[in-house]
Amino acid sequence: MYPHDHPTSFHWQALDDLPCNPARNPPLPAPPDPLRRDLLKGGIGVALLGFFGGSISACAGTGSAEPVQGLLGFTGIEPQTDAAFDRVAIAPGYQARAFFSWGDPVLPGAPVWQPDAADDWQAQLQQAGDNHDGMHYFPFPDAPGEHGLLVINHEFVSATLHPHGMSRVDGKRPLSEVKKEQAAHGVSVIEIRKDTAGHWQRVPASRFNRRLSALTPMAIGGPLAGHDLMKTASDPEGRTVLGTIANCAMGFTPWGTYLVCEENWHQYFVNRDVADHARRVSHQRYGISAAGGSRVYGWETADPRFDATPQAGQPFGGHVQEPHRFGWVVEFDPFDPACVPVKRTALGRFCREGASVAQGSDGRLAVYSGDDTKGEYIYKFVPAGSYNPNDPAANRNLLDSGTLYAAQFKAGGEGEWKALVLGQNGLVPANGFSSQEEILLNARAAADQAGATPMDRPEWVAVHPQTREVYVTCTNNDERGSTNPVDAANPRPHNLHGQILRWREAGADPAATRFQWDIFLLAGESAGAKDAEGKPVADHQVGNIRGDIFSSPDSLAFDAAGRLWIATDYDDKAVQNRNMGCNQLLCADPVAGEVRRFLVGPRGCEITGITWTPDYRAMWINVQHPGLSFPASDGKSRPRSTTVLITKNDGGVIGT
Ligand code: FEO
Ligand code: CA
Ligand code: CA
């Protein structure tokens, strides 16, 4: 069965013939070579000069009339500002097809999703979870462009998970609903391959197909494995956690493992002991609810593991330390369906968006992450060891020891990585840090002490495949200028549209402790624009995008040719975003500074999760929560988060 033929009420579908405006986006000359040898032939130094040779204003938004010789070989499309838009629009010459939706079978024999099916948490455990987010394609070595494993995060659940929404009885969530919600979190692993007709198909009976959920046993690795701070009434050894939640973005390693990241895990817990909450940094600094119930779902009313109120007389205070066991990177090998995922505590605990790995010429590594909360930090973990492609056993636990840093962006373009290490940067007992384990557990507080720069909600990090320059999306921060002062890296007050920053490590060495940075672009409106209600947009809403405008960049990934793909996540109902229309996928040429709109999603969605085959002829993105806040026109449909397959009609490389 071709995946997009499954029974569904999924009421949006792919189009590839939407009108575009060729006058606004004239076709560019084809790039001289997909790998831009003209840029790279002089080696890394030449390429770096190309990126940082000019001032910030030379990077984007210059309005230059010079013809652009760039990487972008497709014709951009218009935004979709119609409130009823419920499809995917894509650049001419491309196709976008629904490939893998919430509820589709994952495990062999799993039930097929039915729009009117009653809640069944055991069925959900075998099917695709909800709210697809970060993902990665892992190729099989014998046919990398035709056969692989697609690994997909399921970040959270929507009310449409249940036929009649989420319910409460006498203030409590029904256990059957909670278990289904827990089963719909986590990760799907699906084997996929091209059939004899050249169409990508899921392999339903694959032994690799797997679901991780909020119920899957996982090991704790690294410095906090077995530590007193990880012990609970349910796990007095402090070594085994049930599940992973809030799995937003991700990473992948050179040794073939997937890195699941735990972002908004704090929203699932409550500590009703207000005095305890106020002094417990590991709760308070992360925004765990201090009264009433948890911020979402109310799982604690059905599953005591999520009630982190200290329980006198219970071993280890009951579940007060359960929140210590979330906020980590979880590593597993998708090619080993029996492996136990491991929470790698050496990388620190925060609300981690993703984990992007950079590799130096000598095998030294860096793992970059944003903490996507207003005024939080960008982190880097440098493993103590180096990656050795000839020694798989030595790579297996590389993420269990190393140094965690937080970024400090100084005015003038210099930056410093502040080590979060006991005895350094004020991390001493007098300031409340008496062990390295406490520093890792309370990484936010450690970064406060070390003088890291509070950022405008840092989300995905992408590393340029040739230069190793690092780009990060700072999605927005309406509290900039109030909670945190405006600074060079976060330059706009009441920042509604976000920015993309980039930096270059000293010597292009991932392990360096100094870097140079600049702002690649400020997202937002064009100068002189009027908003959807005809009012002039305020200065702080004006960006400097050269090309198609957008707001709130979130997902970010480079292809091998150095095209920078950007996916957005904003409220497409809000007046300040209406000119941008629905959320979208864009492509930027980092050298020319041009941005072009490639795909637009249905109203109410977020576009996320960018991945490709190694030949870049098949691409997958995720359409998360289509229709959110926009009731279906028939009042019954349950729009489904969906992985979308993108191909070029002539079979060519995406973006050319
Ligand atoms: Fe789940 Fe920061 O996006
Ligand atoms: Ca995100
Ligand atoms: Ca986001």
XYZ file of C-alpha atoms and ligand atoms in Angstrom:
661
model
C 0.000 0.000 0.000
C 1.486 3.309 -0.989
C 1.673 5.289 2.223
C -0.436 8.239 1.119
C -3.286 5.923 0.183
C -4.058 4.898 3.735
C -7.575 5.469 5.074
C -7.595 8.916 6.544
C -9.480 12.051 7.357
C -6.262 13.890 6.701
C -7.801 16.782 4.829
C -4.834 18.415 3.307
C -2.793 17.092 0.444
C 0.240 17.901 -1.626
C 0.237 20.284 -4.542
C 3.078 21.125 -6.817
C 1.333 23.520 -9.150
C 0.651 26.548 -7.016
C 1.110 29.926 -8.626
C 4.375 31.649 -8.090
C 5.662 35.004 -9.151
C 8.553 34.563 -11.543
C 9.172 38.279 -11.675
C 9.883 38.399 -7.955
C 11.979 35.287 -7.937
C 13.754 35.143 -11.284
C 15.299 31.751 -11.957
C 18.959 31.851 -11.038
C 21.720 30.418 -13.145
C 22.411 26.836 -12.161
C 25.214 26.595 -9.623
C 28.463 25.646 -11.280
C 28.716 22.484 -9.233
C 26.592 20.986 -6.473
C 29.575 21.083 -4.153
C 30.538 24.657 -5.063
C 34.089 23.852 -5.855
C 34.568 27.483 -6.856
C 34.041 28.399 -3.221
C 35.912 25.519 -1.739
C 38.840 24.963 -4.034
C 41.024 27.208 -1.945
C 40.408 25.109 1.150
C 38.668 25.934 4.346
C 40.376 29.290 4.795
C 38.951 30.614 1.542
C 35.498 29.422 2.411
C 35.644 31.008 5.825
C 36.708 34.298 4.337
C 33.701 34.076 2.062
C 31.396 33.896 5.061
C 32.980 36.364 7.396
C 34.878 38.565 4.985
C 32.331 41.358 5.203
C 30.462 43.163 7.902
C 27.218 41.830 9.318
C 25.263 43.982 6.914
C 27.023 42.280 4.034
C 25.647 38.913 5.075
C 21.968 39.403 4.481
C 19.458 42.082 3.802
C 21.789 44.366 1.906
C 19.303 44.971 -0.865
C 22.203 44.778 -3.298
C 21.246 45.014 -6.968
C 24.192 42.823 -7.922
C 23.120 39.607 -9.673
C 23.224 36.680 -7.304
C 25.328 33.701 -8.280
C 23.980 31.232 -5.837
C 23.060 27.777 -4.743
C 19.309 28.175 -5.090
C 18.165 26.553 -8.289
C 14.404 26.494 -7.748
C 11.672 29.071 -8.199
C 10.347 30.361 -4.906
C 6.654 30.358 -4.086
C 4.293 32.880 -2.578
C 3.216 32.764 1.058
C -0.230 31.341 1.720
C -2.202 33.929 3.656
C -5.667 32.418 3.159
C -7.105 31.388 6.517
C -8.608 28.290 4.887
C -5.369 27.037 3.326
C -5.093 23.356 4.219
C -2.566 21.891 1.828
C 1.129 21.709 1.182
C 2.422 23.994 -1.553
C 5.843 23.361 -3.005
C 8.130 24.913 -5.601
C 7.359 24.096 -9.228
C 9.023 20.919 -10.400
C 8.752 19.205 -7.016
C 6.289 16.838 -5.369
C 5.339 16.563 -1.710
C 3.468 13.482 -0.506
C 2.207 12.366 2.883
C 4.449 9.484 3.947
C 3.970 8.651 7.634
C 1.177 10.005 9.815
C 0.198 9.761 13.469
C -1.393 6.342 13.994
C 0.199 4.611 11.002
C 1.422 1.099 11.828
C 5.042 0.838 12.988
C 5.470 -2.574 14.572
C 4.693 -5.599 12.393
C 0.990 -6.429 12.700
C 0.054 -3.088 14.270
C -3.536 -1.979 13.635
C -4.190 0.475 10.836
C -5.323 3.910 12.037
C -9.082 4.472 11.819
C -10.629 7.925 12.205
C -13.364 6.634 14.494
C -11.325 4.130 16.512
C -11.827 4.123 20.275
C -8.845 4.896 22.499
C -6.488 1.912 22.710
C -3.144 2.635 24.328
C -1.712 -0.745 23.397
C -2.513 -0.095 19.736
C -0.913 3.341 20.066
C 2.274 1.722 21.379
C 2.580 -0.046 18.025
C 1.673 2.933 15.862
C 3.252 6.265 14.966
C 3.196 8.740 17.828
C 1.850 12.280 17.590
C 3.413 15.635 16.706
C 6.353 14.545 14.592
C 9.424 16.739 15.084
C 13.169 16.122 14.590
C 14.112 13.125 12.462
C 17.005 11.562 10.609
C 17.510 9.142 7.733
C 20.097 6.416 8.385
C 21.127 4.680 5.136
C 21.813 1.003 4.709
C 25.328 0.800 3.302
C 24.415 -1.430 0.354
C 21.963 1.075 -1.163
C 22.151 4.348 0.748
C 19.967 6.317 -1.653
C 17.275 3.647 -1.805
C 17.080 1.926 1.553
C 17.283 3.252 5.084
C 15.807 3.713 8.512
C 13.798 6.853 9.151
C 13.848 7.826 12.820
C 11.177 10.340 13.885
C 10.563 12.135 17.190
C 7.030 12.513 18.548
C 7.218 15.605 20.697
C 3.859 15.868 22.444
C 0.176 15.024 21.959
C -2.750 17.059 20.734
C -6.326 16.808 21.970
C -7.174 15.134 18.645
C -5.325 12.050 19.931
C -8.638 11.070 21.514
C -11.917 10.813 19.595
C -13.536 13.344 21.935
C -10.549 15.294 23.217
C -8.904 15.049 26.638
C -11.228 14.431 29.549
C -11.241 14.580 33.339
C -13.470 12.776 35.807
C -13.684 14.436 39.225
C -10.590 16.417 38.289
C -8.581 13.349 37.340
C -7.424 12.181 33.958
C -8.628 8.686 33.004
C -5.683 6.283 33.140
C -6.555 4.876 29.712
C -6.178 8.330 28.148
C -2.953 9.064 29.994
C -1.427 5.760 28.921
C -2.368 6.443 25.308
C -0.744 9.882 25.586
C 2.392 8.357 27.077
C 2.427 5.786 24.266
C 2.139 8.553 21.643
C 5.319 10.297 22.851
C 8.846 9.258 21.987
C 10.307 7.976 18.747
C 9.402 5.828 15.739
C 11.977 3.854 13.783
C 10.696 2.686 10.396
C 12.500 0.839 7.651
C 11.854 2.425 4.247
C 12.994 1.586 0.741
C 12.283 2.307 -2.895
C 10.107 -0.267 -4.648
C 10.775 -1.568 -8.130
C 8.853 1.387 -9.563
C 11.152 3.787 -7.725
C 8.561 4.864 -5.121
C 9.529 5.126 -1.464
C 7.591 2.702 0.726
C 7.509 1.821 4.396
C 8.491 -1.799 5.151
C 5.687 -2.931 7.483
C 7.201 -6.238 8.595
C 10.701 -4.929 9.260
C 12.533 -6.236 12.309
C 14.042 -2.753 12.691
C 10.668 -1.060 13.208
C 10.504 0.190 16.769
C 8.659 2.557 19.053
C 10.153 4.301 22.049
C 7.620 5.995 24.316
C 7.205 7.493 27.783
C 6.943 3.890 28.984
C 10.141 2.390 27.490
C 12.873 1.433 30.004
C 16.063 3.420 29.474
C 19.449 3.393 31.195
C 21.166 6.344 32.840
C 24.747 6.776 31.652
C 27.577 9.118 32.527
C 28.383 10.891 35.792
C 24.852 10.714 37.254
C 24.335 6.978 36.681
C 23.474 5.527 40.081
C 23.932 8.899 41.784
C 21.775 9.731 44.799
C 20.264 12.642 42.851
C 18.706 10.175 40.385
C 17.077 7.819 42.898
C 13.323 7.565 43.349
C 10.867 5.327 45.155
C 10.416 3.420 41.885
C 14.120 3.220 41.067
C 16.210 3.106 44.253
C 19.299 2.291 42.177
C 19.043 5.501 40.133
C 19.929 3.675 36.942
C 16.701 3.005 35.024
C 14.144 5.548 33.804
C 10.827 4.840 32.180
C 10.711 6.637 28.905
C 11.504 9.871 27.179
C 9.163 12.835 26.630
C 9.072 16.228 24.938
C 11.287 14.930 22.141
C 11.726 17.980 19.992
C 14.828 18.058 17.826
C 17.606 15.515 17.722
C 21.098 14.732 16.558
C 23.050 11.919 15.022
C 26.603 10.770 15.536
C 29.381 9.712 13.167
C 29.178 6.251 14.730
C 25.588 5.790 13.593
C 23.496 6.490 16.669
C 20.499 8.795 17.078
C 20.313 11.443 19.791
C 16.810 12.069 21.137
C 16.487 15.369 23.012
C 14.124 16.206 25.866
C 12.838 19.774 25.597
C 9.730 20.845 27.543
C 9.762 17.965 30.051
C 9.179 20.359 32.956
C 5.584 20.858 31.805
C 4.711 17.285 32.798
C 5.514 17.617 36.523
C 4.172 19.403 39.577
C 5.658 20.039 43.022
C 2.817 21.335 45.197
C 5.081 21.969 48.192
C 5.637 25.641 47.452
C 8.427 26.089 50.016
C 10.272 23.013 48.788
C 9.823 24.124 45.195
C 11.258 27.569 45.930
C 14.512 26.184 47.323
C 14.871 23.221 44.993
C 16.857 24.687 42.086
C 16.364 21.533 40.024
C 12.616 22.258 39.968
C 12.341 26.009 40.316
C 14.991 26.994 37.752
C 13.292 24.808 35.153
C 9.783 26.139 35.598
C 8.149 23.034 37.038
C 4.674 23.980 38.213
C 4.620 25.011 41.873
C 0.932 24.702 42.608
C -2.210 23.206 41.187
C -1.270 20.684 38.536
C 1.331 20.214 35.864
C 1.296 22.700 33.016
C -0.055 20.184 30.479
C -2.096 17.006 30.501
C -2.351 16.376 34.267
C -0.649 12.985 34.072
C 0.120 13.227 37.779
C -3.581 12.689 38.513
C -3.363 9.175 37.045
C 0.343 8.293 37.258
C 2.051 9.234 40.559
C 5.467 9.197 38.886
C 4.708 12.682 37.552
C 3.785 14.111 40.960
C 7.129 15.483 42.170
C 5.767 16.806 45.456
C 8.055 15.428 48.203
C 6.424 12.520 50.030
C 7.511 12.213 53.678
C 8.253 8.643 54.682
C 8.693 7.447 51.104
C 12.125 6.243 49.956
C 13.955 9.139 48.297
C 10.948 11.388 48.922
C 8.731 9.447 46.524
C 9.043 10.922 43.054
C 10.496 14.312 43.948
C 13.618 13.407 41.960
C 11.777 11.991 38.951
C 12.230 15.345 37.118
C 16.001 14.860 37.497
C 15.710 12.003 35.074
C 14.485 14.173 32.160
C 16.149 16.975 30.237
C 18.903 14.811 28.791
C 20.176 13.520 25.485
C 19.080 9.917 24.918
C 21.321 7.873 22.622
C 20.358 4.671 20.827
C 21.398 2.647 17.806
C 18.504 2.413 15.327
C 20.099 -0.621 13.685
C 19.943 -2.551 16.972
C 16.239 -2.877 17.786
C 17.008 -4.596 21.099
C 19.365 -1.928 22.436
C 18.474 -0.085 25.635
C 18.533 3.703 25.046
C 20.928 5.571 27.334
C 20.423 9.027 28.890
C 23.847 10.669 28.580
C 24.124 12.841 31.676
C 27.570 14.255 30.870
C 25.863 16.588 28.370
C 23.930 18.424 31.080
C 20.270 18.873 31.903
C 18.184 21.662 30.460
C 15.247 22.082 28.062
C 17.262 20.785 25.185
C 16.053 21.451 21.682
C 18.570 19.342 19.757
C 22.114 17.960 19.733
C 24.114 18.710 16.580
C 27.505 17.065 16.228
C 30.542 18.717 14.617
C 33.655 16.716 13.852
C 37.152 18.176 13.545
C 39.905 16.897 11.294
C 41.511 15.118 14.242
C 38.323 13.370 15.380
C 37.592 15.829 18.172
C 33.873 16.454 18.479
C 31.436 19.078 19.685
C 27.742 18.562 20.433
C 25.837 21.851 20.155
C 22.441 22.491 21.752
C 20.048 25.345 22.344
C 17.868 25.587 25.447
C 14.658 26.833 23.867
C 13.262 29.058 26.577
C 13.241 32.849 26.702
C 16.588 34.057 27.982
C 18.251 30.637 28.137
C 21.595 29.539 26.760
C 23.486 27.803 23.979
C 25.630 24.878 25.127
C 28.479 22.828 23.725
C 29.703 19.462 24.943
C 33.201 18.354 23.979
C 33.810 14.648 24.620
C 37.072 13.766 26.329
C 37.857 11.208 23.643
C 37.996 11.466 19.871
C 35.914 9.689 17.277
C 37.767 6.777 15.722
C 35.998 5.250 12.707
C 38.103 2.110 13.091
C 37.195 1.458 16.712
C 33.390 1.208 17.140
C 33.704 -0.094 20.689
C 35.629 3.011 21.761
C 32.979 5.300 20.255
C 30.072 3.641 22.000
C 30.380 5.606 25.235
C 32.134 8.739 23.942
C 29.261 10.846 25.250
C 29.771 9.702 28.843
C 32.712 11.948 29.656
C 33.814 15.375 28.538
C 33.353 19.080 29.191
C 30.119 21.045 29.067
C 30.303 24.720 28.081
C 27.836 27.595 27.744
C 28.258 30.367 25.173
C 29.071 33.979 25.943
C 28.542 36.346 22.995
C 30.515 39.555 23.497
C 29.825 42.810 21.688
C 32.182 43.229 18.740
C 31.939 39.660 17.459
C 34.113 37.759 19.918
C 32.728 34.821 21.851
C 33.859 32.521 24.608
C 32.799 29.079 25.758
C 32.528 29.133 29.554
C 33.343 25.737 31.049
C 30.712 24.423 33.454
C 33.297 22.663 35.576
C 33.623 22.556 39.351
C 36.186 25.114 40.486
C 35.974 27.213 37.309
C 33.887 30.290 36.425
C 32.549 30.705 39.948
C 31.243 27.136 40.177
C 32.371 26.615 43.755
C 30.635 25.539 46.990
C 30.285 29.131 48.172
C 28.025 29.745 45.175
C 26.028 26.562 45.705
C 27.961 24.151 43.505
C 29.635 21.386 45.473
C 29.989 18.644 42.882
C 30.252 18.213 39.131
C 27.111 16.092 39.214
C 25.125 19.009 40.682
C 26.492 21.278 37.964
C 25.333 18.889 35.230
C 21.927 18.461 36.866
C 21.493 22.216 37.313
C 23.205 23.290 34.103
C 21.037 26.405 33.780
C 22.085 27.679 37.197
C 25.713 26.854 36.409
C 25.511 28.804 33.155
C 23.951 31.743 35.064
C 26.948 31.720 37.387
C 29.466 31.360 34.564
C 28.178 34.446 32.753
C 26.673 32.844 29.648
C 24.578 35.072 27.368
C 20.789 34.724 27.693
C 19.449 34.148 24.179
C 16.200 34.639 22.279
C 14.996 31.013 22.548
C 17.783 29.123 20.765
C 16.404 26.188 18.782
C 18.219 24.149 16.105
C 21.940 24.250 15.402
C 23.402 23.350 11.990
C 27.059 22.890 11.119
C 28.251 23.785 7.616
C 29.496 20.602 5.959
C 32.734 22.115 4.675
C 33.613 25.142 6.795
C 32.288 23.843 10.146
C 30.736 27.229 10.762
C 27.841 26.832 13.136
C 24.417 28.407 12.653
C 21.662 28.631 15.269
C 18.051 29.758 15.079
C 16.873 32.056 17.863
C 13.188 31.770 17.204
C 11.775 34.850 18.995
C 11.519 36.391 22.454
C 8.786 38.876 23.205
C 10.382 39.509 26.604
C 13.679 40.768 25.173
C 14.209 44.260 26.479
C 12.229 43.548 29.622
C 13.263 40.284 31.316
C 16.638 40.312 29.529
C 18.297 43.488 28.223
C 18.926 43.924 24.521
C 22.487 42.974 23.564
C 24.577 42.520 20.436
C 23.472 38.935 19.789
C 19.843 39.620 20.703
C 19.482 43.111 19.297
C 15.741 43.729 19.032
C 13.393 44.525 21.899
C 10.092 42.635 21.974
C 11.592 40.300 19.371
C 8.638 38.752 17.574
C 10.423 37.303 14.561
C 13.796 35.932 15.667
C 17.252 35.790 14.099
C 19.840 33.339 12.848
C 23.308 33.679 14.370
C 26.483 31.965 13.283
C 29.939 31.471 14.682
C 33.317 30.132 13.696
C 35.331 28.249 16.273
C 38.979 29.337 16.589
C 40.948 27.294 14.084
C 37.697 25.620 12.957
C 38.334 23.326 15.927
C 35.132 22.009 17.543
C 36.956 21.856 20.875
C 38.051 25.524 20.815
C 37.032 27.785 23.683
C 36.951 31.019 21.619
C 34.914 31.884 18.578
C 33.901 34.713 16.288
C 30.252 35.324 15.624
C 27.872 37.499 13.657
C 24.185 37.709 12.819
C 23.396 35.931 9.562
C 19.958 37.486 9.327
C 17.204 39.157 11.292
C 13.843 37.627 10.415
C 10.710 39.713 10.013
C 9.077 42.214 7.750
C 10.671 44.309 5.043
C 11.382 47.950 5.763
C 8.340 50.125 5.129
C 5.924 47.179 5.165
C 2.388 47.380 6.479
C 0.889 44.636 8.570
C -2.200 42.633 7.646
C -4.388 45.367 9.138
C -2.711 48.064 7.063
C -0.678 49.597 9.893
C 3.030 50.342 9.445
C 5.076 47.660 11.153
C 7.144 48.758 14.129
C 10.935 48.998 13.792
C 11.488 45.959 15.982
C 9.472 43.854 13.542
C 11.626 44.795 10.563
C 14.219 42.250 9.510
C 16.945 42.260 6.883
C 16.087 39.179 4.870
C 17.251 39.345 1.307
C 14.466 37.468 -0.416
C 11.348 35.859 0.992
C 10.301 36.980 4.450
C 9.511 34.689 7.352
C 9.225 34.711 11.123
C 10.419 32.482 13.940
C 13.036 30.202 12.387
C 13.173 26.864 14.194
C 14.495 23.792 12.309
C 17.786 24.323 10.527
C 19.917 21.966 8.441
C 22.625 22.118 5.800
C 22.694 19.873 2.773
C 26.043 18.698 1.414
C 26.265 21.577 -1.050
C 25.947 24.122 1.738
C 22.337 25.164 1.214
C 20.847 26.185 4.538
C 17.281 24.911 4.971
C 15.121 26.804 7.450
C 11.712 25.728 8.786
C 9.448 28.040 10.745
C 7.208 27.798 13.802
C 4.974 30.770 14.545
C 1.352 31.500 15.272
C 0.034 32.049 11.766
C -3.134 33.663 13.132
C -1.270 36.501 14.875
C -1.481 39.797 13.026
C 2.296 40.274 13.014
C 2.724 36.992 11.129
C -0.123 37.181 8.676
C 1.961 38.643 5.853
C 4.173 35.535 6.072
C 1.130 33.263 5.849
C 1.361 29.657 6.935
C 4.529 28.119 8.327
C 7.059 27.205 5.726
C 10.347 25.714 4.600
C 12.857 28.070 3.050
C 16.325 27.695 1.646
C 19.178 30.146 2.075
C 22.439 30.558 0.273
C 24.798 31.459 3.112
C 27.325 33.124 0.829
C 24.943 35.188 -1.291
C 22.675 35.788 1.690
C 19.549 35.070 -0.341
C 16.499 33.300 1.115
C 13.826 31.637 -1.017
C 10.533 30.014 -0.008
C 10.405 26.334 -1.041
C 7.332 24.884 0.684
C 4.327 26.095 2.653
C 2.360 23.926 5.068
C -1.315 23.871 5.960
C -2.806 26.489 8.264
C -2.036 25.984 11.936
C 0.985 23.693 11.474
C 4.668 23.979 12.252
C 7.191 22.768 9.675
C 10.053 20.826 11.198
C 12.358 17.806 10.965
C 14.551 18.179 7.868
C 16.425 15.133 6.551
C 17.569 13.585 3.267
C 19.027 10.533 1.623
C 22.810 10.931 1.238
C 22.340 11.728 -2.474
C 19.870 14.512 -1.564
C 17.335 13.232 -4.098
C 14.722 12.427 -1.439
C 13.920 14.765 1.427
C 11.554 14.389 4.345
C 10.069 17.121 6.495
C 7.434 17.001 9.193
C 4.124 18.836 9.246
C 3.430 19.063 12.958
C -0.070 19.715 14.349
C -1.783 20.789 11.083
C -4.939 22.676 11.867
C -3.986 23.530 15.435
C -6.450 26.131 16.667
C -8.266 25.956 13.340
C -11.261 23.623 13.676
C -11.775 21.365 10.710
C -14.433 22.613 8.341
C -16.588 19.532 8.938
C -16.152 19.772 12.713
C -15.051 16.141 12.901
C -11.788 15.674 11.081
C -8.688 14.926 13.073
C -5.781 16.384 11.096
C -2.720 14.230 11.637
C 0.881 15.227 12.085
C 2.643 13.760 9.087
C 6.067 13.117 7.640
C 6.100 14.438 4.067
C 8.302 12.998 1.303
C 9.713 15.535 -1.164
C 11.162 14.604 -4.536
C 12.096 16.496 -7.665
C 10.063 15.558 -10.717
C 13.193 14.894 -12.753
C 14.718 12.845 -9.935
C 17.363 15.476 -9.288
C 18.950 16.904 -6.170
C 16.499 18.834 -3.991
C 17.070 22.570 -4.228
C 18.930 22.573 -7.534
Fe 9.862 21.969 20.445
Fe 11.760 24.473 20.672
O 10.656 23.488 19.731
Ca 11.613 23.284 17.585
Ca 9.562 26.434 17.975
